CSV table of C-alpha atoms and ligand atoms in Angstrom, one decimal:
chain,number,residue,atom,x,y,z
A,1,UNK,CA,-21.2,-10.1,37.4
A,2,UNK,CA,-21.8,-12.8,34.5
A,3,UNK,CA,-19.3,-12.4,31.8
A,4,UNK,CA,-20.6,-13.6,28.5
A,5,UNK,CA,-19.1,-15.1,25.5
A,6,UNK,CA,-17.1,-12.9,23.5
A,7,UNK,CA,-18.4,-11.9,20.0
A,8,UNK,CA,-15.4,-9.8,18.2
A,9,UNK,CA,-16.7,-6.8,15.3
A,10,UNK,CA,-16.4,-8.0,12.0
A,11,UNK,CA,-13.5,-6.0,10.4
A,12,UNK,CA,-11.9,-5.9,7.2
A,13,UNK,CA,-8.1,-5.9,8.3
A,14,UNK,CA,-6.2,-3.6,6.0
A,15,UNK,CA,-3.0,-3.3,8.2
A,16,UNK,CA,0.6,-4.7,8.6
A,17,UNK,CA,-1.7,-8.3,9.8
A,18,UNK,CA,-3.5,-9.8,11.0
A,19,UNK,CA,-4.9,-9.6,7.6
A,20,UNK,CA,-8.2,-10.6,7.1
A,21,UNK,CA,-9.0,-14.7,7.5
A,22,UNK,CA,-10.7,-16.7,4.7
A,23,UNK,CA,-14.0,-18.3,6.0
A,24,UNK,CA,-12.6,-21.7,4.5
A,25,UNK,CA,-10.0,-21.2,6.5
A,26,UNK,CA,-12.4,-20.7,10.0
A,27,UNK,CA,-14.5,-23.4,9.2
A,28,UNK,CA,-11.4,-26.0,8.7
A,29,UNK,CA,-10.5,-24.5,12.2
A,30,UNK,CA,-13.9,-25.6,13.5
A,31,UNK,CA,-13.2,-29.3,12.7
A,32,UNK,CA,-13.1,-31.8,15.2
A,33,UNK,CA,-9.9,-31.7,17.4
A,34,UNK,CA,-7.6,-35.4,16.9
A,35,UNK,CA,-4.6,-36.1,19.0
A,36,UNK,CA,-1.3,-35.0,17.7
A,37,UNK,CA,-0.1,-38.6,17.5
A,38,UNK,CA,-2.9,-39.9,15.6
A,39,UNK,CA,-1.8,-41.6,12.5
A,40,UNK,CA,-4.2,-39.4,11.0
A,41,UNK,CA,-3.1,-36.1,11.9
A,42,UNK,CA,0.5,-37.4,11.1
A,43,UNK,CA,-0.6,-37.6,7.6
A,44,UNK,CA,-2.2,-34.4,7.4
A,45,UNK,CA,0.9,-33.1,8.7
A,46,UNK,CA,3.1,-35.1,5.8
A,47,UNK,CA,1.0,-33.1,3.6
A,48,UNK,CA,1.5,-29.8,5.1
A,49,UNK,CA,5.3,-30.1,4.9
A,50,UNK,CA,4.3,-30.5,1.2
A,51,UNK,CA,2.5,-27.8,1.1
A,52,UNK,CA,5.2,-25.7,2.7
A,53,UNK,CA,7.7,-26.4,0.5
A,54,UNK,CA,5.9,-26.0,-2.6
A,55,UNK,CA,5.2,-22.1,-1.0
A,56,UNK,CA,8.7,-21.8,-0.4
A,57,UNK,CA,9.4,-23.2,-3.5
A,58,UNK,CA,12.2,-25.6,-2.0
A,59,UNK,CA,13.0,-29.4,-1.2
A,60,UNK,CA,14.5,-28.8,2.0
A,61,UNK,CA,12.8,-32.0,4.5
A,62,UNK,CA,13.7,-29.7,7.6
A,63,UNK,CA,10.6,-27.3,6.2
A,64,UNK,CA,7.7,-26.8,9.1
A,65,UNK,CA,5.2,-25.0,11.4
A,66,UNK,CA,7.0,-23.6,14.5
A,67,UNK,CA,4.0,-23.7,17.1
A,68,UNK,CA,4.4,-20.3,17.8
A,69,UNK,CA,4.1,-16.8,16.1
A,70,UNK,CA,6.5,-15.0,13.3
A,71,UNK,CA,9.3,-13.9,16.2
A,72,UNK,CA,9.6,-17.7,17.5
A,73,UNK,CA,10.2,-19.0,13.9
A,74,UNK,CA,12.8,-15.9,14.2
A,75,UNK,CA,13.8,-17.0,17.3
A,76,UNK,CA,14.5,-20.8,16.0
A,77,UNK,CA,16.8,-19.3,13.3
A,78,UNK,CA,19.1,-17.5,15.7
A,79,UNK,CA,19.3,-20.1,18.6
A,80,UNK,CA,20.1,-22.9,16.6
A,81,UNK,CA,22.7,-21.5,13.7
A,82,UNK,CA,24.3,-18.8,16.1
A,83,UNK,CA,26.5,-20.1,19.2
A,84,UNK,CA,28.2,-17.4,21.6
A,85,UNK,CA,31.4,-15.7,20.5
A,86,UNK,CA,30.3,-15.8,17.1
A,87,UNK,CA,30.4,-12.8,14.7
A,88,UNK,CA,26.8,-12.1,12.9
A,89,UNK,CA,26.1,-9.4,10.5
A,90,UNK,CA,22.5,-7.9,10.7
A,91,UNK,CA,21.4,-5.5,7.9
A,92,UNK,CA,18.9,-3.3,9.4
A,93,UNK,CA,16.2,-1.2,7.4
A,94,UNK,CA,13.2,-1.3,9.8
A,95,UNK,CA,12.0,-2.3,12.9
A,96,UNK,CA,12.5,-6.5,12.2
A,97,UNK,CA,16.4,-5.6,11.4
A,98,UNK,CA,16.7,-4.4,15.1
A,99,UNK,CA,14.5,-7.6,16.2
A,100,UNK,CA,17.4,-9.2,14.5
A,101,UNK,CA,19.9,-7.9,16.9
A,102,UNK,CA,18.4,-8.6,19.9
A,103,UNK,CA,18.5,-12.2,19.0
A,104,UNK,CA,22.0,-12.3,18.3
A,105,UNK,CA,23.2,-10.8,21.4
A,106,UNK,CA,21.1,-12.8,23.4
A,107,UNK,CA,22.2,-15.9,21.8
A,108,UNK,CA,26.0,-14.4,23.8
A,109,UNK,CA,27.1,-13.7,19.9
A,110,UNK,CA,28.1,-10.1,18.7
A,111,UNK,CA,26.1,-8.6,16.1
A,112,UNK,CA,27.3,-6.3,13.6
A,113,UNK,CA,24.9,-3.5,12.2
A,114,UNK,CA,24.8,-2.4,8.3
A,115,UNK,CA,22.2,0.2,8.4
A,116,UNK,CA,20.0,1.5,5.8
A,117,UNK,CA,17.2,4.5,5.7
A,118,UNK,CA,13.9,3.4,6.7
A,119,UNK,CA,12.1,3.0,3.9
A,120,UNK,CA,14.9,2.0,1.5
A,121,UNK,CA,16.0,-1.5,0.5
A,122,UNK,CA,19.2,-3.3,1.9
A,123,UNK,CA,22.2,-2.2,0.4
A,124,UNK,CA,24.2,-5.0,-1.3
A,125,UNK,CA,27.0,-2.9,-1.8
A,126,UNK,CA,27.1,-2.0,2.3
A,127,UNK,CA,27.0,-5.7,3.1
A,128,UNK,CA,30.3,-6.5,1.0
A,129,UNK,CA,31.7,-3.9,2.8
A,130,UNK,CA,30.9,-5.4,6.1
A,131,UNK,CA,32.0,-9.0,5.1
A,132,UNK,CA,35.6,-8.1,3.9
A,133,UNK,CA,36.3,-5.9,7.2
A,134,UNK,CA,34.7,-8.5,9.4
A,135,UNK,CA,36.4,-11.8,7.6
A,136,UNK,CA,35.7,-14.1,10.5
A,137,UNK,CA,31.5,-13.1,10.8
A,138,UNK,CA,29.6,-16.7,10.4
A,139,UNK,CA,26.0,-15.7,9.7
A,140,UNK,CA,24.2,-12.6,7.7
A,141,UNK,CA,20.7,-11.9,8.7
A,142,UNK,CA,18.2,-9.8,6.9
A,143,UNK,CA,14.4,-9.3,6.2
A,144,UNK,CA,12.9,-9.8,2.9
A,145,UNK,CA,9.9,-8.1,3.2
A,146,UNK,CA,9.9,-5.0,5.9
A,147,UNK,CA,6.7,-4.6,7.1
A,148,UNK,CA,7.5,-1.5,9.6
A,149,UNK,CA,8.4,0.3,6.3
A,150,UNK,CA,7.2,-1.4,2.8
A,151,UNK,CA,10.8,-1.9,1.5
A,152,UNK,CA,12.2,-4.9,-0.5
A,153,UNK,CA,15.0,-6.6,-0.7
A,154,UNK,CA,17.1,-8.5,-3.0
A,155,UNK,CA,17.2,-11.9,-1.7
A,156,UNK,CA,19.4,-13.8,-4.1
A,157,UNK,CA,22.1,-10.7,-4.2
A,158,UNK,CA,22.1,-10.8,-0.9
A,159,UNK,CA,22.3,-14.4,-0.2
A,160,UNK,CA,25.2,-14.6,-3.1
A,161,UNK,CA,27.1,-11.9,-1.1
A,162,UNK,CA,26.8,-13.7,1.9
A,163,UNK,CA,28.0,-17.1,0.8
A,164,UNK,CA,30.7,-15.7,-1.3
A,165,UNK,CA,32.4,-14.4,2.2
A,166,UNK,CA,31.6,-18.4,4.1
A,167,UNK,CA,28.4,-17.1,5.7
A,168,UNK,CA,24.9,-18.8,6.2
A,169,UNK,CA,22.0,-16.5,5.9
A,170,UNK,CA,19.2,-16.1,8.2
A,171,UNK,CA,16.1,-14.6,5.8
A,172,UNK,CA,12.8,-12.7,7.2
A,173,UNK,CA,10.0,-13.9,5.3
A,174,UNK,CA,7.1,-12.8,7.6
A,175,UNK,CA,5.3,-10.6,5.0
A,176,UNK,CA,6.7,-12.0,1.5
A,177,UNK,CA,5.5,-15.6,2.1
A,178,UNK,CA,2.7,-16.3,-0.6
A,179,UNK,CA,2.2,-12.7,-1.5
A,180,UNK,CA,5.4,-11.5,-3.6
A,181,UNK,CA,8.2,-14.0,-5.3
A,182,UNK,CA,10.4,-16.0,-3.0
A,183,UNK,CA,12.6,-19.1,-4.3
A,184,UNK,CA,14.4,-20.4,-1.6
A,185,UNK,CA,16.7,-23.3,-3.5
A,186,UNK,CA,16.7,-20.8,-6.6
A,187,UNK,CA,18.2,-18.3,-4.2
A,188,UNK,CA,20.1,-20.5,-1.9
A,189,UNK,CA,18.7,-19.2,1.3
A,190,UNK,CA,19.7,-21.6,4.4
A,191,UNK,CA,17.0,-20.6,6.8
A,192,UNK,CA,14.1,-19.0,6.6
A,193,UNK,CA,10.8,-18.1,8.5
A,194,UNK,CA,7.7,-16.7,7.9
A,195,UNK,CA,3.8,-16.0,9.4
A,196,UNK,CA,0.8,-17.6,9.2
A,197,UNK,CA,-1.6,-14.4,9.4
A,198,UNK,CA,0.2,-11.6,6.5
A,199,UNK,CA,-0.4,-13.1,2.9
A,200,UNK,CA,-1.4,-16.4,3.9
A,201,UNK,CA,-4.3,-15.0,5.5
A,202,UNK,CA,-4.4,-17.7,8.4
A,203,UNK,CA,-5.1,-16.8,12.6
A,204,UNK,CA,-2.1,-15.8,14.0
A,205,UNK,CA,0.2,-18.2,16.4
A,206,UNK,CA,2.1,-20.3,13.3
A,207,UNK,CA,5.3,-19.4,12.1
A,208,UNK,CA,6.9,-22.0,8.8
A,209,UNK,CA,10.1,-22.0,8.7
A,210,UNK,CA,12.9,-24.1,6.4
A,211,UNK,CA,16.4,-25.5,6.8
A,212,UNK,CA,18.8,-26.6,3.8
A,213,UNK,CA,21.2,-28.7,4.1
A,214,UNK,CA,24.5,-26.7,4.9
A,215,UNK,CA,22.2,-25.2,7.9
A,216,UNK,CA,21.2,-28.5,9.5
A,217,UNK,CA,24.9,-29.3,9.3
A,218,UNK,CA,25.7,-25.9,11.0
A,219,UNK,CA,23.2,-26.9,13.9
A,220,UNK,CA,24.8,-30.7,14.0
A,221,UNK,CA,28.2,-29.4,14.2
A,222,UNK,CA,27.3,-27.1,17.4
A,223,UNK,CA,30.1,-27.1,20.0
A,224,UNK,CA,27.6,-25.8,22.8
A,225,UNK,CA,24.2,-26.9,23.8
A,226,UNK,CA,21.0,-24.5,22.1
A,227,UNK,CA,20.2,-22.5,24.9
A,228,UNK,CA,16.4,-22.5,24.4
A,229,UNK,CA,14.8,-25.9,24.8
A,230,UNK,CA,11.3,-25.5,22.8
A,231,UNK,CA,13.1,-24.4,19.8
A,232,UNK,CA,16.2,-26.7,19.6
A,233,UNK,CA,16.1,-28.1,16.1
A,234,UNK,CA,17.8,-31.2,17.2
A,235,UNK,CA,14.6,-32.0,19.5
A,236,UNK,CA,12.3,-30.8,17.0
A,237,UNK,CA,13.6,-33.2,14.1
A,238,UNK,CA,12.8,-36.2,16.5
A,239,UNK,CA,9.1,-35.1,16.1
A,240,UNK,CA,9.7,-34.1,11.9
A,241,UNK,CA,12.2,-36.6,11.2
A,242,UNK,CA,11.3,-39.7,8.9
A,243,UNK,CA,10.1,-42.5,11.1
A,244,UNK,CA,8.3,-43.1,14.8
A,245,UNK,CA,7.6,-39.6,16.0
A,246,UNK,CA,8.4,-39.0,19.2
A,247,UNK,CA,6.2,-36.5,21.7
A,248,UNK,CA,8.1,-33.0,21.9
A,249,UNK,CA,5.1,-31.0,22.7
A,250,UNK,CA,1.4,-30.7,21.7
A,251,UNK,CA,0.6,-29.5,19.1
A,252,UNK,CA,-1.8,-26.4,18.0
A,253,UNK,CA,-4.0,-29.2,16.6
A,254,UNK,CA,-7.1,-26.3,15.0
A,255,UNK,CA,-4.5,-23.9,14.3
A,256,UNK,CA,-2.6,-26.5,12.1
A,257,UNK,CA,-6.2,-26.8,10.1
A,258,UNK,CA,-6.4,-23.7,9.4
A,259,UNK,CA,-2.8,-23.5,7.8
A,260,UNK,CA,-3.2,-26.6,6.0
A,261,UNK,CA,-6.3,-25.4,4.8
A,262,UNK,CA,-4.5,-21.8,3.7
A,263,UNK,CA,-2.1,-23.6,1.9
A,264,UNK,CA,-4.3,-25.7,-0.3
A,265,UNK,CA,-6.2,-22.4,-0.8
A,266,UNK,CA,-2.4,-20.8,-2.1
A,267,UNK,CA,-2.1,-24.1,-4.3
A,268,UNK,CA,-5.2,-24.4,-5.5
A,269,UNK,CA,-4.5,-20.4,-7.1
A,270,UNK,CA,-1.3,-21.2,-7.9
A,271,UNK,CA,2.0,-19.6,-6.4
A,272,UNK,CA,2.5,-17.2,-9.4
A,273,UNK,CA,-1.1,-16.2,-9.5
A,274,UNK,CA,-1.2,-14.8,-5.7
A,275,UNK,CA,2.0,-13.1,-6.6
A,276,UNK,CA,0.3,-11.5,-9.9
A,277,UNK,CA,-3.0,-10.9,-7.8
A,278,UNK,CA,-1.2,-8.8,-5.0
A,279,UNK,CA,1.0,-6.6,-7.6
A,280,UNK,CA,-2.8,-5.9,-9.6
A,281,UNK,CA,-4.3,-5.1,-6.7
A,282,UNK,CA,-1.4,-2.8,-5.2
A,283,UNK,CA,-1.2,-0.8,-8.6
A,284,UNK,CA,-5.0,0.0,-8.8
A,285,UNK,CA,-4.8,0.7,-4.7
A,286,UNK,CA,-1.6,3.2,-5.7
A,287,UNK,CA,-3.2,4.6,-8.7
A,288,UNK,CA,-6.0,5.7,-6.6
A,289,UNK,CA,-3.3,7.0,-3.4
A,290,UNK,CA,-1.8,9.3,-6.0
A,291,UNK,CA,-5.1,10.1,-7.5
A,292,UNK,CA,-5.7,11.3,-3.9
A,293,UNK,CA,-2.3,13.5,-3.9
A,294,UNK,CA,-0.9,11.1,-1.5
A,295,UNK,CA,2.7,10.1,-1.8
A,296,UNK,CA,4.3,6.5,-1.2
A,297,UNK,CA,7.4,6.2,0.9
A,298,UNK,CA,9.0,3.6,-0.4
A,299,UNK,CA,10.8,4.3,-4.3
A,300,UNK,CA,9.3,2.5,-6.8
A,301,UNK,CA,11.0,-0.6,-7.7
A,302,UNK,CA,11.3,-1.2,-3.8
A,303,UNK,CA,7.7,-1.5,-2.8
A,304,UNK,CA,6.0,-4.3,-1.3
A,305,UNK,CA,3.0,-4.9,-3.0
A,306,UNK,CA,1.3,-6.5,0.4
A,307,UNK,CA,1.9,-3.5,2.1
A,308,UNK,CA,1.9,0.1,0.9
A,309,UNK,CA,3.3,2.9,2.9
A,310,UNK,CA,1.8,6.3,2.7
A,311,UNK,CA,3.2,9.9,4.0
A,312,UNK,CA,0.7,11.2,6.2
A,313,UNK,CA,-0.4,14.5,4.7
A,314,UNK,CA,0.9,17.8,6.6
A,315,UNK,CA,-1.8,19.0,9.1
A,316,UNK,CA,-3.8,15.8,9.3
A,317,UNK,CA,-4.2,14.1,12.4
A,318,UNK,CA,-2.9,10.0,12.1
A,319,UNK,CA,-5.0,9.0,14.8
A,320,UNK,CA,-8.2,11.0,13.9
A,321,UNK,CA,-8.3,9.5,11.2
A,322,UNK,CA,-7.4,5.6,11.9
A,323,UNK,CA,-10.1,6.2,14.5
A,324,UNK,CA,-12.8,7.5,12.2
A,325,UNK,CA,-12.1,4.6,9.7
A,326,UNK,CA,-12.3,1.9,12.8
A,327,UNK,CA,-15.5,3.4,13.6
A,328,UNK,CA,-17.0,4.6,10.4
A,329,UNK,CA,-16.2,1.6,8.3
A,330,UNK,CA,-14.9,-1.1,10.3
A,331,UNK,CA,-11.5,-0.9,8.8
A,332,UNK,CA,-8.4,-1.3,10.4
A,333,UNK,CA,-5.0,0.4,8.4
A,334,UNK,CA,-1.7,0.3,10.1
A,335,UNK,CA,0.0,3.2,12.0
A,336,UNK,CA,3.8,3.8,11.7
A,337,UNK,CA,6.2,1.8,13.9
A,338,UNK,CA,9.4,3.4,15.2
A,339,UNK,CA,10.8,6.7,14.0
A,340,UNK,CA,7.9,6.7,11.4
A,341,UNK,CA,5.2,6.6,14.0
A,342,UNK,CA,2.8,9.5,13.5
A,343,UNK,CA,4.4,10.2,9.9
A,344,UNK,CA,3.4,7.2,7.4
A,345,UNK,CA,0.4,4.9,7.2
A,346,UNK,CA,0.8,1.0,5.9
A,347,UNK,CA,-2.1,-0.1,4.0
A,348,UNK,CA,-2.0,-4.3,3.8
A,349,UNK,CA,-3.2,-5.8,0.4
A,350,UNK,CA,-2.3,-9.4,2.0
A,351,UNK,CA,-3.8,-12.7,1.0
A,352,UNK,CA,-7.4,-13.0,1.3
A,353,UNK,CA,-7.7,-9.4,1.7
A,354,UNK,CA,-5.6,-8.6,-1.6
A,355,UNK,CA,-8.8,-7.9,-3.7
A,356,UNK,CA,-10.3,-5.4,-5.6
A,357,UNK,CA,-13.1,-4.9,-3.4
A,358,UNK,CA,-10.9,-4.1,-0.4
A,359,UNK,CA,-8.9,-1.5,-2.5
A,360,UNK,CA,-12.2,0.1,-3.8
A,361,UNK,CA,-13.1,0.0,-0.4
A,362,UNK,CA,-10.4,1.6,1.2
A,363,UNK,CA,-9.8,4.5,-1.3
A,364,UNK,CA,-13.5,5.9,-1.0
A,365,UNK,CA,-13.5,5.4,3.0
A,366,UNK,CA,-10.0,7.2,3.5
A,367,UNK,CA,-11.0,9.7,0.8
A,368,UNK,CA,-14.6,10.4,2.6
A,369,UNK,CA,-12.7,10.4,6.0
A,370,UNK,CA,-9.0,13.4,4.7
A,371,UNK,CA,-12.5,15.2,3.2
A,372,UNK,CA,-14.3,15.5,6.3
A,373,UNK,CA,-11.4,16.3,8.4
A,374,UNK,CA,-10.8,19.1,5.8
A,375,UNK,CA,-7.2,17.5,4.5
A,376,UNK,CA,-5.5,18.8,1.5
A,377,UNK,CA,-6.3,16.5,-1.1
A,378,UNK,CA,-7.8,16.2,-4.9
A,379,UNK,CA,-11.3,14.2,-4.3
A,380,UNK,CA,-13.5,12.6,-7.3
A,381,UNK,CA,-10.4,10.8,-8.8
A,382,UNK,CA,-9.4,8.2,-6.7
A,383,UNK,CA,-11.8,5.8,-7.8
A,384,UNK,CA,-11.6,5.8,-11.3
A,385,UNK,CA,-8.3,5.7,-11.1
A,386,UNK,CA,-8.5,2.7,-9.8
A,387,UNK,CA,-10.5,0.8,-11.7
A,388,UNK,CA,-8.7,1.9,-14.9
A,389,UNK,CA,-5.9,-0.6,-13.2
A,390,UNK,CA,-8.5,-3.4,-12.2
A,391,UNK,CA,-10.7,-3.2,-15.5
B,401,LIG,C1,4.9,-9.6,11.6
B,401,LIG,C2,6.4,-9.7,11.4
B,401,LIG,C3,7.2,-10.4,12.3
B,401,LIG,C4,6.7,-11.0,13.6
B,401,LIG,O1,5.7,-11.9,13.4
B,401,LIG,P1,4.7,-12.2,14.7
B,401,LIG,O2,3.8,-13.3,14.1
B,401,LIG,O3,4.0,-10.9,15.0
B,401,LIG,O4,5.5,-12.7,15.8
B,401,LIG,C5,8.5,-10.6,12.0
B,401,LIG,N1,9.1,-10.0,10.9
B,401,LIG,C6,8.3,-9.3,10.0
B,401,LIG,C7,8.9,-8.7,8.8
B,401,LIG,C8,7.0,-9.2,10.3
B,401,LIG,O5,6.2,-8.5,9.4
């Protein structure tokens, strides 16, 4: 047997991400490979904690690339601002809430669970609730953007809430990063972590994350020891810190590239300009869904623009038709996660792949694809609906 190299299809990735990767972003990738000492990748590196600020929109120093995918950078959050015994309160709306959980319990704390419907933003009412019966909870953790559902939520009430009752908040930024507002010093938020691959449109693996202040204290004032040695923030700031950097682990060299290269794509288009970009191109996208007959999930005034969530029609087969549109058209759409598996599809309009193209795209191949598998829907309007929105 000879095994040769491996040559992937060339998609167009319209689901919850991977979303699809910029070519500039590849070709930086490409570049040759430096050691992770050399004063030259330490500079590139000073520019990429620049970089991640400005798309965060905050000064916090303690701002960086966790070597590792969205759940490490989740993972970073809990084990270094939760110690066991304490009292956290997770607000769950989706499958990243329960995520959430998992992480406090095995960080020995107890987590306390303010549920919403799937579908529906957090409740800020629910979480006042929550604080005044449980006076002595330390931390309150919730995602912005839910990507198992297209919900989202309102950071800054939140965060207010939070504070108002002593607590530090953990916020999910996975999906929001770069492709819908986000303020972290305008909104307070202590820590945060995102992606690389949903609307910055980099390879998967890199997960940026930020401290403020009253969060590094939290992690300096730690009676017991972080219990996971890769992401202990007090190692890591030896590497971040100002000064000699000291070895703490190799780093992703390529990968690193690529997201620096992502994120002088986002500032070269300007912050507000992404954000304007992926609300255009999720109104035409909708305008042509309800062209279609099809019906969102989320209410309006809650919906992600990066990802759109779509009942699946009565009668109509989910994975008939994901399949048909992987092998007709080369496009990938999400399936359901959880209790909505089988039930709703997620459309991503994220980063590179937020474009008009994509959105024509998709509303002729899933409109070809319910027609030929005889669904029940209005055909002939979905495209002009559409480009009424793009123009
Ligand atoms: C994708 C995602 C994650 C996990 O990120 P990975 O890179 O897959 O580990 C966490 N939270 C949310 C909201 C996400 O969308």
């Amino acid at each position: 047997m000879t095994i040769k190299s491996f040559h992937p299809p060339l998609r167009t990735l319209m689901g919850p991400g991977p979303s699809d990767v910029d070519p500039r972003i590849l070709e930086a990738m490409s570049r040759p490979t430096i050691g992770h000492l050399d004063p030259v990748f330490v500079s590139m590196m000073d520019e990429m904690k620049a970089l991640l600020q400005y798309a965060f929109q905050t000064k916090n120093a303690l701002t960086l690339p966790v070597s590792a995918p969205g759940s490490a950078g989740m993972e970073m959050c809990f084990v270094n601002l939760v110690e066991p015994g304490d009292k956290v309160i997770v607000c769950q709306n989706g499958v990243f809430g329960g995520r959430m959980k998992e992480n406090v319990e095995r960080c020995g704390a107890t987590a306390i669970m303010v549920e919403d419907a799937w579908g529906t933003a957090v409740d800020p009412g629910k979480l006042e609730d929550s604080l005044k019966k449980h006076p002595d909870a330390k931390v309150v953790a919730f995602v912005h953007a839910e990507t198992s559902t297209g919900a989202q939520s309102d950071v800054k009430t939140l965060v207010e809430i939070a504070h108002r009752h002593n607590c530090i908040t953990i916020v999910d930024a996975v999906t929001s990063l770069g492709g819908s507002p986000l303020k972290v010093d305008e909104w307070n938020v202590d820590a945060i972590y995102s992606g690389s691959q949903k609307c910055l449109s980099c390879t998967p693996g890199l997960s940026p994350v930020s401290f403020n202040e009253r969060a590094v204290e939290r992690i300096k004032a730690r009676k017991t020891k972080v219990q996971s040695w890769f992401l202990d923030l007090n190692l890591v700031m030896g590497y971040w810190g100002s000064g000699k950097r000291a070895y703490h682990h190799t780093a992703p060299i390529n990968a690193l590239y690529g997201l620096h290269e992502a994120l002088v794509i986002l500032q070269d288009e300007g912050l507000e300009n992404a954000w304007v970009r992926h609300d255009r191109n999720h109104q035409a996208l909708k305008a042509g869904i309800e062209a279609m007959g099809l019906r969102f999930v989320v209410k309006e005034g809650e919906r992600l623009p990066q990802l759109n969530s779509i009942h699946i029609p009565d009668g109509v087969d989910d994975t008939a038709v994901r399949s048909a549109l992987l092998k007709d058209y080369n496009l990938e759409i999400g399936a359901g996660l959880g209790v909505m598996a089988g039930k709703i599809w997620r459309i991503g309009l994220m980063g590179f792949a937020s474009n008009a193209t994509n959105v024509l795209f998709c509303l002729s191949a899933l409109e070809e694809t319910l027609g030929r598998l005889n669904a029940p829907i209005n055909r002939g309007m979905a495209i002009s609906s559409a480009h009424k929105v793009l123009g």
